[in-house]
Amino acid sequence: MHHRFQQLQEFVNSLEDDFRKFYEKGVMSAGTRLRKKMQELRKLAQEIRVEIQQIKQEKKGAKKTESAGE
């Protein structure tokens, strides 16, 4: 499995405690931490999206090069 997926899973799993504290116990400071972590999740997701697009472009470019060389 790709390390990015594992990184994403671990990050999401790290949110569980603060989700419980905020939603089940009403701990406001947990809500603040969650908001910050959700922003980090958004940043991580964007990094992964950019990486995916770069890989797709590289593979697309490689196919064009192979086709031109034939």
PDB file of C-alpha atoms in Angstrom:
ATOM      1  CA  MET A   1       0.000   0.000   0.000  1.00  0.00           C
ATOM      2  CA  HIS A   2       1.292   3.440  -0.831  1.00  0.00           C
ATOM      3  CA  HIS A   3       2.784   5.449   2.023  1.00  0.00           C
ATOM      4  CA  ARG A   4       0.473   8.406   1.299  1.00  0.00           C
ATOM      5  CA  PHE A   5      -2.626   6.294   1.990  1.00  0.00           C
ATOM      6  CA  GLN A   6      -1.095   5.037   5.216  1.00  0.00           C
ATOM      7  CA  GLN A   7      -0.209   8.610   6.176  1.00  0.00           C
ATOM      8  CA  LEU A   8      -3.788   9.705   5.515  1.00  0.00           C
ATOM      9  CA  GLN A   9      -5.226   6.800   7.530  1.00  0.00           C
ATOM     10  CA  GLU A  10      -2.968   7.508  10.491  1.00  0.00           C
ATOM     11  CA  PHE A  11      -3.869  11.185  10.431  1.00  0.00           C
ATOM     12  CA  VAL A  12      -7.608  10.481  10.367  1.00  0.00           C
ATOM     13  CA  ASN A  13      -7.226   7.917  13.160  1.00  0.00           C
ATOM     14  CA  SER A  14      -5.420  10.544  15.253  1.00  0.00           C
ATOM     15  CA  LEU A  15      -8.583  12.678  15.185  1.00  0.00           C
ATOM     16  CA  GLU A  16     -10.776  10.108  16.929  1.00  0.00           C
ATOM     17  CA  ASP A  17     -10.021  11.114  20.515  1.00  0.00           C
ATOM     18  CA  ASP A  18     -10.777  14.789  19.933  1.00  0.00           C
ATOM     19  CA  PHE A  19     -13.953  13.899  17.999  1.00  0.00           C
ATOM     20  CA  ARG A  20     -15.204  11.915  20.976  1.00  0.00           C
ATOM     21  CA  LYS A  21     -14.249  14.607  23.457  1.00  0.00           C
ATOM     22  CA  PHE A  22     -15.981  17.311  21.474  1.00  0.00           C
ATOM     23  CA  TYR A  23     -19.101  15.556  20.210  1.00  0.00           C
ATOM     24  CA  GLU A  24     -19.768  13.220  23.135  1.00  0.00           C
ATOM     25  CA  LYS A  25     -18.442  15.178  26.096  1.00  0.00           C
ATOM     26  CA  GLY A  26     -18.750  18.751  24.834  1.00  0.00           C
ATOM     27  CA  VAL A  27     -15.108  19.672  25.493  1.00  0.00           C
ATOM     28  CA  MET A  28     -14.687  22.989  23.697  1.00  0.00           C
ATOM     29  CA  SER A  29     -10.870  22.840  23.597  1.00  0.00           C
ATOM     30  CA  ALA A  30     -11.158  19.531  21.722  1.00  0.00           C
ATOM     31  CA  GLY A  31     -13.286  21.373  19.165  1.00  0.00           C
ATOM     32  CA  THR A  32     -10.527  23.943  18.721  1.00  0.00           C
ATOM     33  CA  ARG A  33      -7.956  21.183  18.222  1.00  0.00           C
ATOM     34  CA  LEU A  34     -10.264  19.472  15.740  1.00  0.00           C
ATOM     35  CA  ARG A  35     -10.667  22.617  13.688  1.00  0.00           C
ATOM     36  CA  LYS A  36      -6.883  22.990  13.516  1.00  0.00           C
ATOM     37  CA  LYS A  37      -6.398  19.323  12.610  1.00  0.00           C
ATOM     38  CA  MET A  38      -9.130  19.494   9.967  1.00  0.00           C
ATOM     39  CA  GLN A  39      -7.233  22.384   8.370  1.00  0.00           C
ATOM     40  CA  GLU A  40      -4.103  20.205   8.373  1.00  0.00           C
ATOM     41  CA  LEU A  41      -6.143  17.389   6.808  1.00  0.00           C
ATOM     42  CA  ARG A  42      -7.246  19.778   4.081  1.00  0.00           C
ATOM     43  CA  LYS A  43      -3.602  20.697   3.413  1.00  0.00           C
ATOM     44  CA  LEU A  44      -2.575  17.024   3.304  1.00  0.00           C
ATOM     45  CA  ALA A  45      -5.434  16.221   0.920  1.00  0.00           C
ATOM     46  CA  GLN A  46      -4.355  19.054  -1.383  1.00  0.00           C
ATOM     47  CA  GLU A  47      -0.749  17.818  -1.360  1.00  0.00           C
ATOM     48  CA  ILE A  48      -1.939  14.341  -2.322  1.00  0.00           C
ATOM     49  CA  ARG A  49      -4.160  15.747  -5.088  1.00  0.00           C
ATOM     50  CA  VAL A  50      -1.195  17.675  -6.550  1.00  0.00           C
ATOM     51  CA  GLU A  51       1.013  14.598  -6.316  1.00  0.00           C
ATOM     52  CA  ILE A  52      -1.586  12.491  -8.121  1.00  0.00           C
ATOM     53  CA  GLN A  53      -1.864  15.051 -10.891  1.00  0.00           C
ATOM     54  CA  GLN A  54       1.928  15.204 -11.273  1.00  0.00           C
ATOM     55  CA  ILE A  55       2.169  11.421 -11.535  1.00  0.00           C
ATOM     56  CA  LYS A  56      -0.614  11.354 -14.117  1.00  0.00           C
ATOM     57  CA  GLN A  57       1.124  14.044 -16.174  1.00  0.00           C
ATOM     58  CA  GLU A  58       4.462  12.221 -15.973  1.00  0.00           C
ATOM     59  CA  LYS A  59       2.884   8.981 -17.174  1.00  0.00           C
ATOM     60  CA  LYS A  60       1.017  10.791 -19.911  1.00  0.00           C
ATOM     61  CA  GLY A  61       4.276  12.427 -21.024  1.00  0.00           C
ATOM     62  CA  ALA A  62       6.078   9.081 -20.971  1.00  0.00           C
ATOM     63  CA  LYS A  63       3.414   7.532 -23.212  1.00  0.00           C
ATOM     64  CA  LYS A  64       3.769  10.399 -25.699  1.00  0.00           C
ATOM     65  CA  THR A  65       7.546   9.929 -25.733  1.00  0.00           C
ATOM     66  CA  GLU A  66       7.162   6.184 -26.317  1.00  0.00           C
ATOM     67  CA  SER A  67       4.706   6.806 -29.147  1.00  0.00           C
ATOM     68  CA  ALA A  68       6.968   9.367 -30.792  1.00  0.00           C
ATOM     69  CA  GLY A  69       9.943   6.979 -30.640  1.00  0.00           C
ATOM     70  CA  GLU A  70       8.187   4.183 -32.493  1.00  0.00           C
TER      71      GLU A  70
END
